[in-house]
XYZ file of C-alpha atoms in Angstrom:
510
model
C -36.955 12.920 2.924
C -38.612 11.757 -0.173
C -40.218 14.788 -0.980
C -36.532 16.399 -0.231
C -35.354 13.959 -3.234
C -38.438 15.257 -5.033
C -37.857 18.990 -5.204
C -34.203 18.423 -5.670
C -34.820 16.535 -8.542
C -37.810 18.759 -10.142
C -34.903 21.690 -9.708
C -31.740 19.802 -10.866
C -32.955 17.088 -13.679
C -33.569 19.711 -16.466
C -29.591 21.069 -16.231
C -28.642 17.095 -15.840
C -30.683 16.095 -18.837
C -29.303 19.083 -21.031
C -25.745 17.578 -19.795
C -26.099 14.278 -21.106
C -28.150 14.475 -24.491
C -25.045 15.014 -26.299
C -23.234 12.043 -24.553
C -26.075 10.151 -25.083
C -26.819 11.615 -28.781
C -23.221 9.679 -29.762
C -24.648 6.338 -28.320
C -26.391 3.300 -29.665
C -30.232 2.480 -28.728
C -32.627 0.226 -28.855
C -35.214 1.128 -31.515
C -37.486 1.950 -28.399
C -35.012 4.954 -27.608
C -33.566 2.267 -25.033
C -29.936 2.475 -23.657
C -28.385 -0.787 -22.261
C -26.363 -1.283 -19.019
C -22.634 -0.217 -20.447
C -24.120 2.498 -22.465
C -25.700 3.823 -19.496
C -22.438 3.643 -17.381
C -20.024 4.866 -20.045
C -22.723 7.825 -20.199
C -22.578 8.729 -16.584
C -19.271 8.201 -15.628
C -18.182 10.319 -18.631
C -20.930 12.769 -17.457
C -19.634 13.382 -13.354
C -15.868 12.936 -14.681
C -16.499 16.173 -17.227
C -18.890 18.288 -15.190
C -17.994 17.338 -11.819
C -14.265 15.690 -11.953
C -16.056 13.060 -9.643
C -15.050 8.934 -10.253
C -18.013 6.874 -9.456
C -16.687 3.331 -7.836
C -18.902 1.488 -9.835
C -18.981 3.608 -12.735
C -15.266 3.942 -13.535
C -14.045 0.613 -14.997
C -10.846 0.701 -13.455
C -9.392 -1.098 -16.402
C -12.439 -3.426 -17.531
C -14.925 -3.236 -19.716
C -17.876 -1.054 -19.426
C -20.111 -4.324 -19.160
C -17.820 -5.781 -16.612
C -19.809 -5.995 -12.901
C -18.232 -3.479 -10.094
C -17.401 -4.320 -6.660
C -19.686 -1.450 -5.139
C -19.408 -1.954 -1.280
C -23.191 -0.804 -0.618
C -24.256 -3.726 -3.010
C -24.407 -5.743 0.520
C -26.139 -3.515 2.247
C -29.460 -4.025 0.156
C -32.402 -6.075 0.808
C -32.730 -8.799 -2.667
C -36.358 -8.445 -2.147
C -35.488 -4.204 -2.753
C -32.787 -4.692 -5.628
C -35.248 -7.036 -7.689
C -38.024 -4.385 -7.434
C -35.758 -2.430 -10.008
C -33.240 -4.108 -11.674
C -36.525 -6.976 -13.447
C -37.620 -3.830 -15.511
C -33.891 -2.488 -16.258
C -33.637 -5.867 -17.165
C -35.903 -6.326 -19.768
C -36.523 -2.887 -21.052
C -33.592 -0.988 -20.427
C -33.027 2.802 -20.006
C -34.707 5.970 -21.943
C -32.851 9.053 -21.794
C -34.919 10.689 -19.395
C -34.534 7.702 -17.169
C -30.775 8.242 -17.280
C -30.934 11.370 -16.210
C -33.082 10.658 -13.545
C -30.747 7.573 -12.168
C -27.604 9.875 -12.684
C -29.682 12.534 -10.507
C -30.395 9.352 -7.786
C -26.230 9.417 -7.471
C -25.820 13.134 -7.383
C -28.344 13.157 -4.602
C -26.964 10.549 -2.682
C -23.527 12.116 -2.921
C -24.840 14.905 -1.561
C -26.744 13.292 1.556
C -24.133 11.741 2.879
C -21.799 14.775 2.913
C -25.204 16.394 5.049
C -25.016 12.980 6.916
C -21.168 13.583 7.647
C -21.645 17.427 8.358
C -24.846 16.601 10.759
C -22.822 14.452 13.041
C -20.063 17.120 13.222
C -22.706 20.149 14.100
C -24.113 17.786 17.123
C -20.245 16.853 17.994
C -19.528 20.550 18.230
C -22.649 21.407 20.317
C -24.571 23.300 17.180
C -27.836 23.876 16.580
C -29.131 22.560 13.519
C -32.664 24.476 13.777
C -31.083 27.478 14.776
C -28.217 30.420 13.849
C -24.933 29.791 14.701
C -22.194 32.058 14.809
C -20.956 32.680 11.349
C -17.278 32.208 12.560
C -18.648 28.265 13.834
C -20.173 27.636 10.488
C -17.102 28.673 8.507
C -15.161 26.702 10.635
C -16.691 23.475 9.946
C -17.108 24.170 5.902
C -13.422 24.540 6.633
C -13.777 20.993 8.525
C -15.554 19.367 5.927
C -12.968 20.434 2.941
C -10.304 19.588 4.882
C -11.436 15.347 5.955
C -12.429 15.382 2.098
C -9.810 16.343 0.615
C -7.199 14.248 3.339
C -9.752 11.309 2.452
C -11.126 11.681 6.270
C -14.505 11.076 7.266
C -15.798 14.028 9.165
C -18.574 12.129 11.189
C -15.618 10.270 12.624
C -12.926 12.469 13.947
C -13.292 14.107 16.978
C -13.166 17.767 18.124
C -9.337 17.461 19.165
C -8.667 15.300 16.037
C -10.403 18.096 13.777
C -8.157 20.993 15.201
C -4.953 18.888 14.235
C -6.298 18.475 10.791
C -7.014 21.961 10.364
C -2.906 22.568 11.466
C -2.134 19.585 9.093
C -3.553 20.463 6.040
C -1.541 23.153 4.822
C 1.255 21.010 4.892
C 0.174 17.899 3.420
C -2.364 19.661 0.702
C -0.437 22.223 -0.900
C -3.534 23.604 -2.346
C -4.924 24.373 0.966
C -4.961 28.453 1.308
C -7.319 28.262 -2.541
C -9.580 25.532 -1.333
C -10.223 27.622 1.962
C -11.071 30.326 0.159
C -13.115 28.976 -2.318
C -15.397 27.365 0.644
C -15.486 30.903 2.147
C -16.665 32.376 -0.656
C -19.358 29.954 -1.662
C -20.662 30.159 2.506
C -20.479 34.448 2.043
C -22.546 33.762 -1.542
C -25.248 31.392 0.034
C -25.567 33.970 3.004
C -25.971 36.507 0.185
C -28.606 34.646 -1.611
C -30.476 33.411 1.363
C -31.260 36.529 4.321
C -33.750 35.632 6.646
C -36.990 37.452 6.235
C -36.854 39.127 9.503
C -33.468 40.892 8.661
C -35.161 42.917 5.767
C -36.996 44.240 8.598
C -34.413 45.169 10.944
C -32.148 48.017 11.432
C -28.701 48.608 10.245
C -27.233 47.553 13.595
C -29.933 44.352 13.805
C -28.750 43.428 9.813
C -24.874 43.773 10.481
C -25.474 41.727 13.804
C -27.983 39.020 12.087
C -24.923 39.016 9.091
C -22.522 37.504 11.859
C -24.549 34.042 11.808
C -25.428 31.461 9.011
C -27.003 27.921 9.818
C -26.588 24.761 9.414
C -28.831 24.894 6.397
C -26.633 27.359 4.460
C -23.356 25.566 5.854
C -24.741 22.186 3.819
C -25.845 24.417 1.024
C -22.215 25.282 0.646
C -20.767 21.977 0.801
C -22.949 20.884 -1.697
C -21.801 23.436 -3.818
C -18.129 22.902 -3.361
C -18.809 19.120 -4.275
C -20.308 20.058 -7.495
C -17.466 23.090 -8.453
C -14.249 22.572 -6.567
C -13.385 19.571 -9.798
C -13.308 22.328 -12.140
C -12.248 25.190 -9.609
C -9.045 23.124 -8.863
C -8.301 21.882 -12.202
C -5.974 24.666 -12.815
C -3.273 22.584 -10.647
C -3.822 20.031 -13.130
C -3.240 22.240 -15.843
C -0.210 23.467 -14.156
C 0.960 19.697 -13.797
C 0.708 19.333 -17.454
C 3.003 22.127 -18.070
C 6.189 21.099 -16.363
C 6.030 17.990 -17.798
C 5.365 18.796 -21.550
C 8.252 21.030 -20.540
C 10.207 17.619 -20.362
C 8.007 15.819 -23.304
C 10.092 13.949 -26.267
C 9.283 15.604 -29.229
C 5.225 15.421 -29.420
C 4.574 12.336 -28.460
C 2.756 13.279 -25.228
C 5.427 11.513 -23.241
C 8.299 12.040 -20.742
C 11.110 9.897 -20.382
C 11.165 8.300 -16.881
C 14.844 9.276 -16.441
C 13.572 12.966 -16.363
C 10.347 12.312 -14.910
C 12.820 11.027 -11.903
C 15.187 14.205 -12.386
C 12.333 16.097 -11.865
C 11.374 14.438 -8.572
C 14.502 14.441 -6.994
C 15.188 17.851 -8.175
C 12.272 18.976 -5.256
C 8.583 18.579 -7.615
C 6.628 16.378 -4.909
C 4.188 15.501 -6.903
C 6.959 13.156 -9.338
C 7.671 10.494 -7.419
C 5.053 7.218 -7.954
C 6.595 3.823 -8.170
C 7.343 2.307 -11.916
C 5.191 -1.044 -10.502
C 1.783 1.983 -9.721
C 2.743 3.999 -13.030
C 2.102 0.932 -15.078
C -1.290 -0.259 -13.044
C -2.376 3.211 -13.470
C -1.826 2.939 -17.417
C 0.476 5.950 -16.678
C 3.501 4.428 -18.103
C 4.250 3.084 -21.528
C 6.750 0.069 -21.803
C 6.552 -0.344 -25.090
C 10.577 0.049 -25.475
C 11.315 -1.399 -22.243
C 14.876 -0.134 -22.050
C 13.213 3.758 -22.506
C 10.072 3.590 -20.475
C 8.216 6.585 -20.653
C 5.342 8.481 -18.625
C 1.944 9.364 -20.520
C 1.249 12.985 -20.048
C -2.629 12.887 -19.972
C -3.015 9.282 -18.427
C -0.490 10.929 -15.630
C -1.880 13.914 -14.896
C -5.569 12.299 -15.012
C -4.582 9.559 -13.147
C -5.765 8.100 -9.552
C -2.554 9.556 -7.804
C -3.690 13.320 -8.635
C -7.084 13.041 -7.302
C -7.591 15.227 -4.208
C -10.217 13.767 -2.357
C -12.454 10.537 -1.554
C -15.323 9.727 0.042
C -16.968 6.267 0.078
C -19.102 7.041 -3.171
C -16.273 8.682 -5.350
C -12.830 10.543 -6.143
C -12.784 13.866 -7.111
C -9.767 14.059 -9.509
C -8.631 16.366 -12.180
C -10.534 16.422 -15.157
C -9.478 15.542 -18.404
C -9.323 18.310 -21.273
C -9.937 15.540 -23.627
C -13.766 15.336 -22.070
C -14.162 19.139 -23.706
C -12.654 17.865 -26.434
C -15.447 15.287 -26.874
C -18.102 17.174 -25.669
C -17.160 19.436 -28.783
C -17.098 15.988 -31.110
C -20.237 15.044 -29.727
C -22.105 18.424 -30.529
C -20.487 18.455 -34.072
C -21.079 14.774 -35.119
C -24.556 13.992 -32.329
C -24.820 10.757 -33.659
C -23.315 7.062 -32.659
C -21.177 7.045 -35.622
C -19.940 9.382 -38.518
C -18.110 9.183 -41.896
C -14.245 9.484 -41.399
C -14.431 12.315 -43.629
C -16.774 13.785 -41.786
C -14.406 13.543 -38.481
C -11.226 14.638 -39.689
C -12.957 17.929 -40.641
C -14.460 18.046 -36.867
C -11.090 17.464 -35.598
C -8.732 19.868 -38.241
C -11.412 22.877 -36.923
C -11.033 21.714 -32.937
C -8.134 23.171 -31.849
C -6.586 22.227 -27.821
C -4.906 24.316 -25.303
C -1.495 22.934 -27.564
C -3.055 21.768 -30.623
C -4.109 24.730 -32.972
C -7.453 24.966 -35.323
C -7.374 24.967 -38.972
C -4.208 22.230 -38.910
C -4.317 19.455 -41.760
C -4.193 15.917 -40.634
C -1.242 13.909 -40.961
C -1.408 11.256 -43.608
C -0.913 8.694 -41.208
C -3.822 9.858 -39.214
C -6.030 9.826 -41.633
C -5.150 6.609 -42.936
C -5.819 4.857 -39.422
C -9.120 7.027 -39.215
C -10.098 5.257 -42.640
C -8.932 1.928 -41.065
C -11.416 2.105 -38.203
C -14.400 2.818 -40.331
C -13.493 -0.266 -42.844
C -13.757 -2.337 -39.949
C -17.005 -1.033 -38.606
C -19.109 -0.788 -41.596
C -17.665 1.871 -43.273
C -18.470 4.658 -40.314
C -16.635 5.828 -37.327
C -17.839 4.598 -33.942
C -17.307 7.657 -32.039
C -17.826 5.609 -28.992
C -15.263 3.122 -29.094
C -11.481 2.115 -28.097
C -9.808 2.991 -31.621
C -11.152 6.318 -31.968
C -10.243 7.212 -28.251
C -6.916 5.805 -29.122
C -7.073 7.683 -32.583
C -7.944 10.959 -30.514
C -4.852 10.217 -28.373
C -2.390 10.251 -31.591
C -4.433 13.504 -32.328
C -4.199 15.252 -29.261
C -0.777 13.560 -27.290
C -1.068 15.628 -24.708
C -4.830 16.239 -23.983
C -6.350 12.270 -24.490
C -5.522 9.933 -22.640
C -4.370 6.679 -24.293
C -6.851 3.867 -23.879
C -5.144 0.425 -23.046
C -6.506 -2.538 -23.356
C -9.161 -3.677 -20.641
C -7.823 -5.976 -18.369
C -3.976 -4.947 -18.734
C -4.185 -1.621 -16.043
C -5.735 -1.867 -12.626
C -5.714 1.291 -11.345
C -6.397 2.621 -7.609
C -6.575 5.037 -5.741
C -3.803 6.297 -3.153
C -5.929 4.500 -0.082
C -6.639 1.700 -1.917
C -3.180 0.899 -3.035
C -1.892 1.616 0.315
C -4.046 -0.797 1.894
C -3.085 -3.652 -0.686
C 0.295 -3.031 0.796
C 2.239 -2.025 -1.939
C 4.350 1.558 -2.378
C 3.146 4.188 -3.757
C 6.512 6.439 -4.265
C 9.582 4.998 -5.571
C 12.597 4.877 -3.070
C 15.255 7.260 -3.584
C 17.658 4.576 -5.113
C 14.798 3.796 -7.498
C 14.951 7.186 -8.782
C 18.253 7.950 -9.168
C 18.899 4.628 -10.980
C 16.385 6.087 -13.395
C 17.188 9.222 -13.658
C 21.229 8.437 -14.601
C 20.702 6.609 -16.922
C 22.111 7.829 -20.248
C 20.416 8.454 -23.272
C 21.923 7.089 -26.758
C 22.108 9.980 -28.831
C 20.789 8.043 -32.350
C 18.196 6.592 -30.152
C 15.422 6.390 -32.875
C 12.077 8.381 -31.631
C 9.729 6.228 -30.076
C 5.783 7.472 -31.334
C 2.767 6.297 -29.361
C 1.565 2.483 -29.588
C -1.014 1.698 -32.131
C -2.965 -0.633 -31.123
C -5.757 -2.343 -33.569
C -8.474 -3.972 -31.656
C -12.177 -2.415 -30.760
C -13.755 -2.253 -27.623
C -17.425 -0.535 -27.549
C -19.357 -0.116 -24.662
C -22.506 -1.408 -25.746
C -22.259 -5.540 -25.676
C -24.955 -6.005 -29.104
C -22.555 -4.073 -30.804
C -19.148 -4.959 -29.577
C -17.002 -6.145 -32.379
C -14.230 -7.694 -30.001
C -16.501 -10.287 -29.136
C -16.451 -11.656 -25.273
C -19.059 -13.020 -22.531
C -22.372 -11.313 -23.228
C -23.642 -8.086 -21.569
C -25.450 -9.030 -18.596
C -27.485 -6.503 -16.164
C -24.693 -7.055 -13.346
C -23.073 -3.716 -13.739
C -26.711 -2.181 -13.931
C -27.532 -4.016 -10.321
C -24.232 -2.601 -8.853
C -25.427 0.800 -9.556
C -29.051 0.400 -8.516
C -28.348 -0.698 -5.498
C -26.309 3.106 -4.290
C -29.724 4.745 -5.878
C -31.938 2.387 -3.659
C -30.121 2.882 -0.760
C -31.749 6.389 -1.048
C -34.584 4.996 -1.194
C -34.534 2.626 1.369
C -33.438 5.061 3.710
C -36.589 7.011 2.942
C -38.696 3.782 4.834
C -41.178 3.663 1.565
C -38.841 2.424 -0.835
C -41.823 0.035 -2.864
C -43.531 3.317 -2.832
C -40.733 5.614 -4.237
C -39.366 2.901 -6.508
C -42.300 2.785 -8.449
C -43.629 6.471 -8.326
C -40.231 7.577 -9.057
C -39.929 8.159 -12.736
C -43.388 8.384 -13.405
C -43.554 11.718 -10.803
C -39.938 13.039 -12.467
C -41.430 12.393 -15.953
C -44.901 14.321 -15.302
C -43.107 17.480 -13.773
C -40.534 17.469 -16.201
C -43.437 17.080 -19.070
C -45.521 20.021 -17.292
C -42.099 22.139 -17.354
C-alpha cells in the first residue's frame, strides 16, 4: 500500500503543486523558502475549498485563527512515539512548497482510501468479487450506494443490505438534487469503463465485447468514486449558484444582504432550503446584527455556509464553493506576491469583473480610501492575505465574498454536529412568521455592510493583532490524519522518512 501512495503521488503532485503556487506565491516565508504552520493551513484549506469544495476538520478554522489547534478526532488514534517522528522537523524547519504539496497530497490520498475502505466493506456485504467482474448493473448500483450514504452523511461500511435499499427509496426525497448526482456517478462509471477495457476484449468478437461491456469491477467502481469526490464540489455548485439568485432577488439595495423578514417570507412561502434558526444563522456568521431591530442574512456567508453542504464523511464536508475563491485565485495570479501597493490592487480589482460585478468599473471613493487605510497600517503595502482585505473584498464584491468576522465571535457547524449539541437547526413556524410580519419603516435609513478595522494574518511572525504565539499545535493536528496513512502501511519510520525525499527525486527527474 505504500507503493499505492507512491504512484498516486508521482501521478497527482505535479497538478497539486501547479494548484497551490499561486496561493502560496501571495504568502509570507521564511528566507529559506519556509512556510509556517497557519500559512500552511490557510494554503490548503483555501486549496480543497476552491478545487474540490471539500472542508478539512482541522483545516477550516471554524471561527479561530489559522494558528489556533483543531480538535481532529484521529489525533488519538496515533502512537506519540509516530507523531514526534514528524512534527520535531516541522517544528524547527517548517514547510517548502514542494513539501506542501506533498502533505496536501497525504490528505487527498487518505480521503480517498477510506471511501475504498467504505466501498470494500460494501462489495464483501453484497457478496462481490473484488478480484473479479461483476455485473455492470451491481457496480452501478453501489456507486449509486456510495453517493447516496455521502451525501445523507451515512457511512456505507455500516448500513446493511436492507438499510441500503431504503436509502436508495429515501434519497430522492430528502436530497432534492438526487436524479443529477445519479447521473453524474453514471457517467463517470460509463467514462472509466471507456478508458479502461480489459486487454482480452480487444481480442474478442462483437458478441464477446458487447457481453464483456455488461461488467466493470470493483477497481473501476473505486476509480469512479474517487472521481466524483474530486468533481461533484464543482459539478453541483450550480445549486449554489441558483441559491444565490433567489435571494439577491430579495437583496436591499447592494449590500449583499436580505432582510430576515423576507428571508422568512421566502421560507414559509414553500423554498426549503430558508428556514435555519436566527440562534445557527449567527454561529454560522450568516447573519448580521449590526442593527438589531433589522437583522439581515449575508448572501455569500449564507449560501457558503455549513447548512448548504451536501455531504460528510469523517475527514471533511463537501459544500458549495465560494465564487470569491476564483476571485482570488485571479488576485493571486495578478499581484503573486504576499503584499502589493493599493494602487496596484484597485487596478486588479476595477479589471476583475464577477458573475454581478462588471469589469472596467471605477472604485468608489470610499473604497479606495479604506484600501489606502490598510496599507498605512501595514507598512505602506496591502497584505493580500489578511482579514481587512478579505473584508475590503467583501465591500467590493457584496454578493460573491464572504464577510470575514472576527475570530472567536462565529462557531460554525455542520448540520450533524449541531444536531448532536442539541440545539435546532430550523426555526419553528411561529419563529418565522414573527419575522416575516414585521413591518418595515419606510425612511428606514439603508444599512451598508460593517467595517470593521482590526487585522488578522495567518502567519503568527507577522500578525499585527498581536495574541499567544504561533505554536506547531495546528501543524500536529494535521500530521497526525497524514500518518495515519502511514501507519496503516506497517512501515511508517520507513515511509516517514523516505517520503519527501522519494516525491522530491521523481518530481526533480520529471
Amino acid at each position: 500500500e505504500g507503493e499505492a501512495y507512491i504512484k498516486a503521488a508521482q501521478e497527482h503532485l505535479p497538478e497539486i503543486q501547479v494548484d497551490l503556487a499561486p496561493i502560496l506565491l501571495t504568502l509570507p516565508k521564511s528566507a529559506e523558502g519556509k512556510f509556517d504552520a497557519p500559512s500552511v493551513r490557510y494554503a490548503l484549506h483555501h486549496y480543497f475549498v476552491r478545487h474540490h469544495g471539500w472542508r478539512l476538520k482541522g483545516l477550516d478554522p471554524l471561527g479561530e485563527r489559522w494558528n489556533s489547534s483543531s480538535n481532529v478526532v484521529v489525533l488519538e488514534r496515533m502512537p506519540s512515539a509516530v507523531r514526534a517522528e514528524i512534527e520535531r522537523p516541522l517544528a524547527d524547519h517548517g514547510l517548502n512548497a514542494h513539501d506542501v504539496a506533498a502533505l496536501g497530497m497525504t490528505l487527498k490520498y487518505l480521503i480517498h482510501r477510506e471511501g475504498h475502505k467504505k466501498l470494500r466493506a460494501a462489495f464483501r456485504a453484497s457478496g462481490l468479487r473484488l478480484d473479479a467482474p461483476i455485473p455492470e448493473e451491481a457496480g452501478v448500483k453501489m456507486l449509486e450506494s456510495y453517493m447516496a450514504a455521502f451525501l445523507l452523511g451515512r457511512d456505507l461500511s455500516k448500513v446493511t443490505i436492507e438499510q441500503r435499499e431504503v436509502m436508495l427509496r429515501e434519497v430522492p426525497e430528502l436530497y432534492p438534487g438526487w436524479p443529477l448526482a445519479r447521473n453524474f456517478t453514471r457517467r463517470l462509471l460509463a467514462a472509466r469503463q471507456r478508458r479502461s477495457p480489459g486487454a482480452a476484449a480487444e481480442a474478442m468478437g462483437a458478441e464477446a465485447k458487447a457481453a464483456e461491456a455488461k461488467t466493470t469491477s470493483f477497481a473501476e467502481v473505486a476509480l469512479a468514486v474517487e472521481e466524483a469526490e474530486e468533481k461533484y464540489g464543482r459539478h453541483q455548485n450550480s445549486e449554489c449558484l441558483d441559491l444565490k439568485k433567489m435571494l439577491v432577488a430579495m437583496e436591499v439595495q447592494g449590500t449583499g444582504r436580505v432582510r430576515l423578514r423576507d428571508f422568512y417570507k421566502a421560507g414559509l412561502n414553500g423554498t426549503w432550503q430558508f428556514t435555519e434558526s436566527p440562534s445557527y444563522l449567527l454561529e454560522l456568521g450568516a447573519l448580521d446584527t449590526t442593527v438589531p431591530e433589522s437583522k439581515r442574512v449575508i448572501i455569500p456567508n449564507y449560501i457558503n455556509g455549513y447548512s448548504n453542504c451536501i455531504g460528510t464523511t469523517q475527514y471533511n464536508d463537501m459544500c458549495c464553493i465560494s465564487e470569491c475563491e476564483d476571485l482570488m485565485a485571479s488576485i493571486e495570479r495578478s499581484i503573486a506576491a504576499p503584499r502589493a501597493s493599493p494602487e496596484l490592487v484597485a487596478s486588479t480589482i476595477e479589471a476583475l469583473a464577477s458573475s454581478t460585478v462588471p469589469s472596467g468599473r471605477a472604485l468608489s471613493s470610499v473604497l479606495r480610501q479604506r484600501l489606502n487605510a490598510i496599507a498605512q497600517t501595514s507598512g505602506g503595502t496591502v497584505p493580500i492575505y489578511g482579514r481587512l482585505f478579505a473584508q475590503w473584498l467583501h465591500h467590493a464584491y457584496p454578493r460573491e465574498c464572504q464577510f470575514p468576522h472576527l475570530s472567536g465571535t462565529t462557531r460554525p457547524k455542520n448540520l450533524d454536529d449541531w444536531v448532536q449539541s442539541r440545539q435546532n437547526i430550523d426555526a419553528t413556524k411561529e419563529e418565522m412568521k414573527f419575522f416575516a410580519s414585521r413591518r418595515l419603516r419606510e425612511d428606514a435609513p439603508l444599512h451598508t455592510a460593517p467595517w470593521i478595522d482590526e487585522e488578522e494574518l495567518p502567519s503568527g511572525a507577522l500578525d499585527a493583532v498581536g495574541g499567544t504565539p504561533v505554536a506547531w499545535v495546528w501543524m500536529e493536528c494535521v500530521v497526525s490524519l497524514a500518518m495515519l496513512v502511514v501507519f496503516a502501511f506497517t512501515m511508517a519510520r520507513t515511509v516517514l522518512r523516505a517520503l519527501f525525499s522519494r516525491l522530491r527525486t521523481s518530481s526533480a527527474l520529471k
